[in-house]
């Protein structure tokens, strides 16, 4: 008999795969929490957080995992919660863990949904994703194929399953061009994908735009959710999301504007003061890179 978790538990899937932590957020809603580190052969590119909603007719899964084998790990973890099938998978963005597990779920008969901007990003960066993941995962990438969403939308999409209604909103570019969030009003819960990072520093890359990201976050915050399942880290509150994501983005842009206005260049951009966020995991690895990327964005603004 399967036991629904009422506490945080580590689920051992195998001796080689990193165990996803299962966090019950509210009734019928769970977060599956992966490592807050780089992709690796042990985590199978599941270095992110995934959302699970149980309905009477099956499961809605927010994000499929970063590889075919990573999706299998997610499925085995879900089976510790329920034996219901996964019926719908939402790709909330363009990163590998937001779509490269699609082939596994498609084989299970699930419907896959993503914004058109996300699918365009998947196609544009597909080769780069596979090349990088082969280096990170080695044989852990075996079986992974590029499978795109079969239901797409521009800005807004709604669907129902088992009496629950889900809204997907794409408000613009954030961590990636196609980032979306999912609002489940009945549970006062929002699944943010990579729009929100908690506990670890967010990453600003060439596919990101920090200015637009702030606007997308503020649009999300208008829903005033009680529960947030972020793209990275444990389920959280809007207050914590503002502290770890929104405040970080405001700080780096404000400091970079002053840096540029004072005539400094990209080589010294990493020296801007981000020390208020040094408590975030991966800070030493990403803060300097983030600064140089924001300099590139803002140099001609």
Short mmCIF file of C-alpha atoms in Angstrom, two decimals:
data_model
loop_
_atom_site.label_atom_id
_atom_site.label_comp_id
_atom_site.label_asym_id
_atom_site.label_seq_id
_atom_site.Cartn_x
_atom_site.Cartn_y
_atom_site.Cartn_z
CA UNK A 1 0.00 0.00 0.00
CA UNK A 2 1.40 3.36 -1.01
CA UNK A 3 1.87 5.99 1.65
CA UNK A 4 1.32 9.68 0.88
CA UNK A 5 4.17 11.67 2.32
CA UNK A 6 3.37 14.07 5.16
CA UNK A 7 7.03 14.92 5.66
CA UNK A 8 10.17 15.50 3.64
CA UNK A 9 11.61 12.19 2.47
CA UNK A 10 14.48 11.10 0.30
CA UNK A 11 13.44 8.44 -2.16
CA UNK A 12 16.19 6.05 -3.21
CA UNK A 13 15.68 5.17 -6.86
CA UNK A 14 18.92 3.33 -7.53
CA UNK A 15 22.48 3.16 -6.35
CA UNK A 16 23.65 5.44 -9.14
CA UNK A 17 20.87 8.03 -9.66
CA UNK A 18 20.59 11.01 -7.34
CA UNK A 19 17.46 10.71 -5.19
CA UNK A 20 14.82 13.37 -5.65
CA UNK A 21 13.47 14.79 -2.42
CA UNK A 22 9.68 14.62 -2.12
CA UNK A 23 8.04 17.60 -0.42
CA UNK A 24 4.30 17.67 0.18
CA UNK A 25 3.21 21.25 -0.42
CA UNK A 26 -0.53 21.00 0.17
CA UNK A 27 -3.22 18.42 -0.47
CA UNK A 28 -2.52 16.62 -3.78
CA UNK A 29 0.45 18.88 -4.61
CA UNK A 30 4.10 17.84 -4.34
CA UNK A 31 7.52 19.21 -5.21
CA UNK A 32 10.27 16.87 -6.38
CA UNK A 33 13.54 18.55 -5.55
CA UNK A 34 16.77 17.78 -7.34
CA UNK A 35 20.31 18.88 -6.67
CA UNK A 36 21.14 22.58 -6.68
CA UNK A 37 24.45 21.79 -8.37
CA UNK A 38 25.61 21.33 -11.96
CA UNK A 39 24.28 18.56 -14.21
CA UNK A 40 26.04 15.26 -13.63
CA UNK A 41 25.98 11.56 -14.41
CA UNK A 42 24.38 10.97 -11.01
CA UNK A 43 21.58 13.52 -11.27
CA UNK A 44 20.84 12.82 -14.97
CA UNK A 45 20.21 16.56 -15.54
CA UNK A 46 17.45 16.56 -12.91
CA UNK A 47 19.23 19.39 -11.11
CA UNK A 48 15.97 21.30 -10.75
CA UNK A 49 12.60 21.20 -9.03
CA UNK A 50 9.53 19.55 -10.58
CA UNK A 51 5.85 19.86 -9.66
CA UNK A 52 3.29 17.07 -9.29
CA UNK A 53 -0.48 17.49 -8.97
CA UNK A 54 -2.75 14.54 -8.26
CA UNK A 55 -6.26 14.61 -9.72
CA UNK A 56 -8.92 11.93 -9.73
CA UNK A 57 -8.18 11.27 -13.41
CA UNK A 58 -4.40 11.25 -13.28
CA UNK A 59 -1.34 13.41 -12.72
CA UNK A 60 -0.20 16.74 -14.10
CA UNK A 61 3.59 17.01 -14.08
CA UNK A 62 5.38 20.32 -14.31
CA UNK A 63 8.54 19.60 -16.31
CA UNK A 64 9.67 16.21 -17.57
CA UNK A 65 13.29 15.92 -16.43
CA UNK A 66 16.58 16.54 -18.21
CA UNK A 67 16.96 13.22 -20.00
CA UNK A 68 15.09 9.99 -20.76
CA UNK A 69 16.68 8.32 -17.74
CA UNK A 70 16.04 11.42 -15.65
CA UNK A 71 12.36 11.17 -16.54
CA UNK A 72 12.39 7.55 -15.43
CA UNK A 73 13.74 8.65 -12.05
CA UNK A 74 10.91 11.18 -11.78
CA UNK A 75 8.38 8.49 -12.65
CA UNK A 76 9.77 6.08 -10.05
CA UNK A 77 9.59 8.87 -7.48
CA UNK A 78 5.98 9.63 -8.39
CA UNK A 79 5.14 5.95 -7.91
CA UNK A 80 6.07 6.30 -4.23
CA UNK A 81 3.24 8.84 -3.96
CA UNK A 82 0.54 7.34 -6.18
CA UNK A 83 -0.06 4.69 -8.83
CA UNK A 84 -2.06 7.09 -11.00
CA UNK A 85 -0.70 7.71 -14.51
CA UNK A 86 0.88 10.96 -15.67
CA UNK A 87 -1.57 12.39 -18.17
CA UNK A 88 -0.21 15.88 -18.88
CA UNK A 89 3.35 17.26 -18.82
CA UNK A 90 3.98 21.01 -18.97
CA UNK A 91 7.33 22.27 -20.30
CA UNK A 92 7.73 25.53 -18.37
CA UNK A 93 10.81 26.77 -20.22
CA UNK A 94 13.75 26.20 -22.51
CA UNK A 95 16.37 24.57 -20.30
CA UNK A 96 17.18 20.88 -20.79
CA UNK A 97 15.41 19.74 -17.61
CA UNK A 98 12.28 21.52 -18.85
CA UNK A 99 11.94 19.43 -22.02
CA UNK A 100 14.50 16.68 -22.74
CA UNK A 101 12.57 14.12 -20.71
CA UNK A 102 9.64 14.52 -23.13
CA UNK A 103 10.45 11.38 -25.09
CA UNK A 104 9.92 9.23 -22.01
CA UNK A 105 6.55 10.76 -21.16
CA UNK A 106 5.39 10.70 -24.77
CA UNK A 107 5.99 6.94 -24.74
CA UNK A 108 3.80 6.76 -21.62
CA UNK A 109 0.96 8.43 -23.54
CA UNK A 110 1.13 11.83 -21.85
CA UNK A 111 0.10 15.07 -23.54
CA UNK A 112 2.93 17.64 -23.60
CA UNK A 113 2.24 21.38 -23.45
CA UNK A 114 4.64 24.32 -23.95
CA UNK A 115 4.66 27.91 -25.13
CA UNK A 116 5.59 28.49 -28.76
CA UNK A 117 8.55 30.56 -27.58
CA UNK A 118 9.79 27.60 -25.52
CA UNK A 119 9.50 25.19 -28.44
CA UNK A 120 11.38 27.62 -30.67
CA UNK A 121 14.11 27.77 -28.01
CA UNK A 122 14.18 23.96 -27.77
CA UNK A 123 14.79 23.69 -31.49
CA UNK A 124 17.36 26.47 -31.56
CA UNK A 125 19.45 25.10 -28.68
CA UNK A 126 18.82 21.38 -29.20
CA UNK A 127 22.28 20.59 -30.57
CA UNK A 128 23.96 22.60 -27.81
CA UNK A 129 21.93 20.81 -25.14
CA UNK A 130 22.83 17.36 -26.45
CA UNK A 131 26.51 18.20 -26.80
CA UNK A 132 26.72 19.60 -23.27
CA UNK A 133 24.72 16.78 -21.72
CA UNK A 134 26.84 14.11 -23.40
CA UNK A 135 29.81 15.65 -21.61
CA UNK A 136 27.99 15.94 -18.28
CA UNK A 137 26.00 12.69 -18.30
CA UNK A 138 28.00 10.32 -20.51
CA UNK A 139 25.96 7.16 -21.00
CA UNK A 140 23.28 8.68 -18.78
CA UNK A 141 22.08 10.51 -21.89
CA UNK A 142 21.42 7.26 -23.77
CA UNK A 143 17.83 6.94 -24.94
CA UNK A 144 17.16 10.67 -24.89
CA UNK A 145 15.54 12.06 -28.03
CA UNK A 146 14.27 15.51 -28.94
CA UNK A 147 10.48 15.45 -28.68
CA UNK A 148 8.57 18.73 -28.86
CA UNK A 149 5.26 19.65 -27.27
CA UNK A 150 2.15 18.54 -29.12
CA UNK A 151 0.04 21.39 -27.69
CA UNK A 152 1.44 24.91 -27.92
CA UNK A 153 0.26 28.44 -27.18
CA UNK A 154 1.45 32.02 -27.44
CA UNK A 155 0.64 33.82 -24.18
CA UNK A 156 -2.03 31.86 -22.31
CA UNK A 157 -3.42 28.35 -22.16
CA UNK A 158 -5.88 26.66 -19.86
CA UNK A 159 -6.78 23.02 -19.39
CA UNK A 160 -8.62 20.84 -16.90
CA UNK A 161 -7.99 17.35 -15.57
CA UNK A 162 -9.92 15.50 -12.92
CA UNK A 163 -11.97 18.54 -11.99
CA UNK A 164 -8.96 20.83 -11.52
CA UNK A 165 -8.36 23.83 -13.77
CA UNK A 166 -4.82 24.91 -14.67
CA UNK A 167 -3.70 28.20 -16.24
CA UNK A 168 -0.36 28.55 -18.05
CA UNK A 169 0.94 32.10 -18.51
CA UNK A 170 3.82 33.17 -20.71
CA UNK A 171 4.55 36.80 -19.88
CA UNK A 172 7.89 37.19 -21.64
CA UNK A 173 11.55 36.28 -21.50
CA UNK A 174 13.05 35.49 -18.11
CA UNK A 175 15.73 32.83 -17.61
CA UNK A 176 14.84 31.63 -21.13
CA UNK A 177 12.67 33.14 -23.89
CA UNK A 178 9.77 30.73 -23.39
CA UNK A 179 9.46 30.66 -19.60
CA UNK A 180 5.92 30.17 -18.33
CA UNK A 181 4.29 29.73 -14.94
CA UNK A 182 1.33 27.54 -14.04
CA UNK A 183 -1.42 28.80 -11.74
CA UNK A 184 -3.58 26.31 -9.84
CA UNK A 185 -6.14 28.56 -8.16
CA UNK A 186 -7.93 25.74 -6.36
CA UNK A 187 -4.76 25.01 -4.38
CA UNK A 188 -3.52 28.62 -4.24
CA UNK A 189 -0.32 27.25 -5.75
CA UNK A 190 1.93 28.58 -8.50
CA UNK A 191 4.57 26.58 -10.38
CA UNK A 192 7.15 29.09 -11.53
CA UNK A 193 9.65 27.09 -13.54
CA UNK A 194 12.91 29.01 -13.90
CA UNK A 195 11.29 32.38 -13.23
CA UNK A 196 12.00 31.73 -9.55
CA UNK A 197 15.11 30.33 -7.87
CA UNK A 198 15.38 29.98 -4.10
CA UNK A 199 18.26 28.80 -1.94
CA UNK A 200 20.72 28.99 -4.86
CA UNK A 201 21.76 31.89 -7.04
CA UNK A 202 19.94 32.18 -10.35
CA UNK A 203 21.82 32.00 -13.63
CA UNK A 204 21.73 34.76 -16.22
CA UNK A 205 22.91 33.48 -19.59
CA UNK A 206 22.80 34.43 -23.22
CA UNK A 207 19.25 33.08 -23.47
CA UNK A 208 18.12 35.25 -20.52
CA UNK A 209 17.16 38.89 -20.14
CA UNK A 210 17.41 40.27 -16.62
CA UNK A 211 15.24 43.33 -17.31
CA UNK A 212 12.36 41.39 -18.79
CA UNK A 213 12.81 38.78 -16.04
CA UNK A 214 11.95 41.42 -13.43
CA UNK A 215 8.76 42.31 -15.33
CA UNK A 216 7.77 38.64 -15.62
CA UNK A 217 8.37 38.10 -11.91
CA UNK A 218 6.20 41.09 -11.05
CA UNK A 219 3.39 39.79 -13.27
CA UNK A 220 3.63 36.44 -11.48
CA UNK A 221 3.60 38.13 -8.06
CA UNK A 222 0.21 39.70 -8.83
CA UNK A 223 -1.34 36.25 -8.32
CA UNK A 224 -0.19 36.42 -4.68
CA UNK A 225 0.14 32.63 -4.32
CA UNK A 226 0.25 31.00 -0.91
CA UNK A 227 2.52 28.25 -2.22
CA UNK A 228 5.22 28.48 -4.89
CA UNK A 229 7.01 25.50 -6.40
CA UNK A 230 10.10 27.14 -7.90
CA UNK A 231 12.39 26.05 -10.69
CA UNK A 232 15.18 25.38 -8.21
CA UNK A 233 14.97 24.83 -4.48
CA UNK A 234 12.21 23.80 -2.09
CA UNK A 235 8.59 24.88 -2.25
CA UNK A 236 8.48 28.38 -0.88
CA UNK A 237 6.60 31.60 -0.26
CA UNK A 238 6.30 34.74 -2.34
CA UNK A 239 8.30 36.61 0.30
CA UNK A 240 11.22 34.20 -0.03
CA UNK A 241 10.97 34.25 -3.83
CA UNK A 242 11.20 38.04 -3.78
CA UNK A 243 14.27 37.90 -1.57
CA UNK A 244 16.19 35.28 -3.55
CA UNK A 245 15.15 36.14 -7.12
CA UNK A 246 13.50 39.55 -7.51
CA UNK A 247 15.81 41.42 -5.15
CA UNK A 248 18.84 39.78 -6.74
CA UNK A 249 17.80 40.89 -10.22
CA UNK A 250 17.10 44.45 -9.06
CA UNK A 251 20.46 44.64 -7.29
CA UNK A 252 22.55 43.37 -10.17
CA UNK A 253 20.89 45.72 -12.67
CA UNK A 254 21.09 48.76 -10.40
CA UNK A 255 24.73 48.11 -9.58
CA UNK A 256 25.54 47.46 -13.22
CA UNK A 257 23.88 50.69 -14.35
CA UNK A 258 26.10 52.62 -11.97
CA UNK A 259 29.14 50.61 -13.11
CA UNK A 260 28.49 51.46 -16.77
CA UNK A 261 27.63 55.10 -16.08
CA UNK A 262 30.95 55.46 -14.24
CA UNK A 263 32.77 54.37 -17.40
CA UNK A 264 33.85 50.90 -16.28
CA UNK A 265 34.11 47.94 -18.66
CA UNK A 266 33.03 44.30 -18.83
CA UNK A 267 36.31 43.04 -17.39
CA UNK A 268 35.63 44.73 -14.06
CA UNK A 269 31.89 43.98 -14.08
CA UNK A 270 32.28 40.99 -11.69
CA UNK A 271 33.53 43.43 -9.05
CA UNK A 272 30.12 45.02 -8.52
CA UNK A 273 28.80 44.40 -5.02
CA UNK A 274 26.59 41.32 -4.85
CA UNK A 275 27.68 40.35 -1.34
CA UNK A 276 24.15 40.63 0.08
CA UNK A 277 23.36 37.43 -1.82
CA UNK A 278 26.47 35.44 -0.91
CA UNK A 279 24.29 33.17 1.23
CA UNK A 280 22.87 31.61 -1.95
CA UNK A 281 24.36 28.31 -3.07
CA UNK A 282 26.58 28.48 -6.19
CA UNK A 283 27.22 32.19 -5.53
CA UNK A 284 30.97 32.00 -6.09
CA UNK A 285 30.50 30.08 -9.34
CA UNK A 286 27.85 32.27 -10.96
CA UNK A 287 27.88 35.81 -9.55
CA UNK A 288 30.73 37.03 -11.74
CA UNK A 289 29.38 35.42 -14.90
CA UNK A 290 25.95 36.90 -14.19
CA UNK A 291 27.49 40.34 -13.86
CA UNK A 292 29.24 40.14 -17.23
CA UNK A 293 26.06 38.95 -18.94
CA UNK A 294 24.07 41.83 -17.46
CA UNK A 295 26.78 44.24 -18.58
CA UNK A 296 26.33 42.91 -22.13
CA UNK A 297 22.55 43.42 -21.89
CA UNK A 298 22.76 46.93 -20.46
CA UNK A 299 25.73 48.41 -22.30
CA UNK A 300 23.52 49.85 -25.06
CA UNK A 301 20.31 50.43 -23.10
#
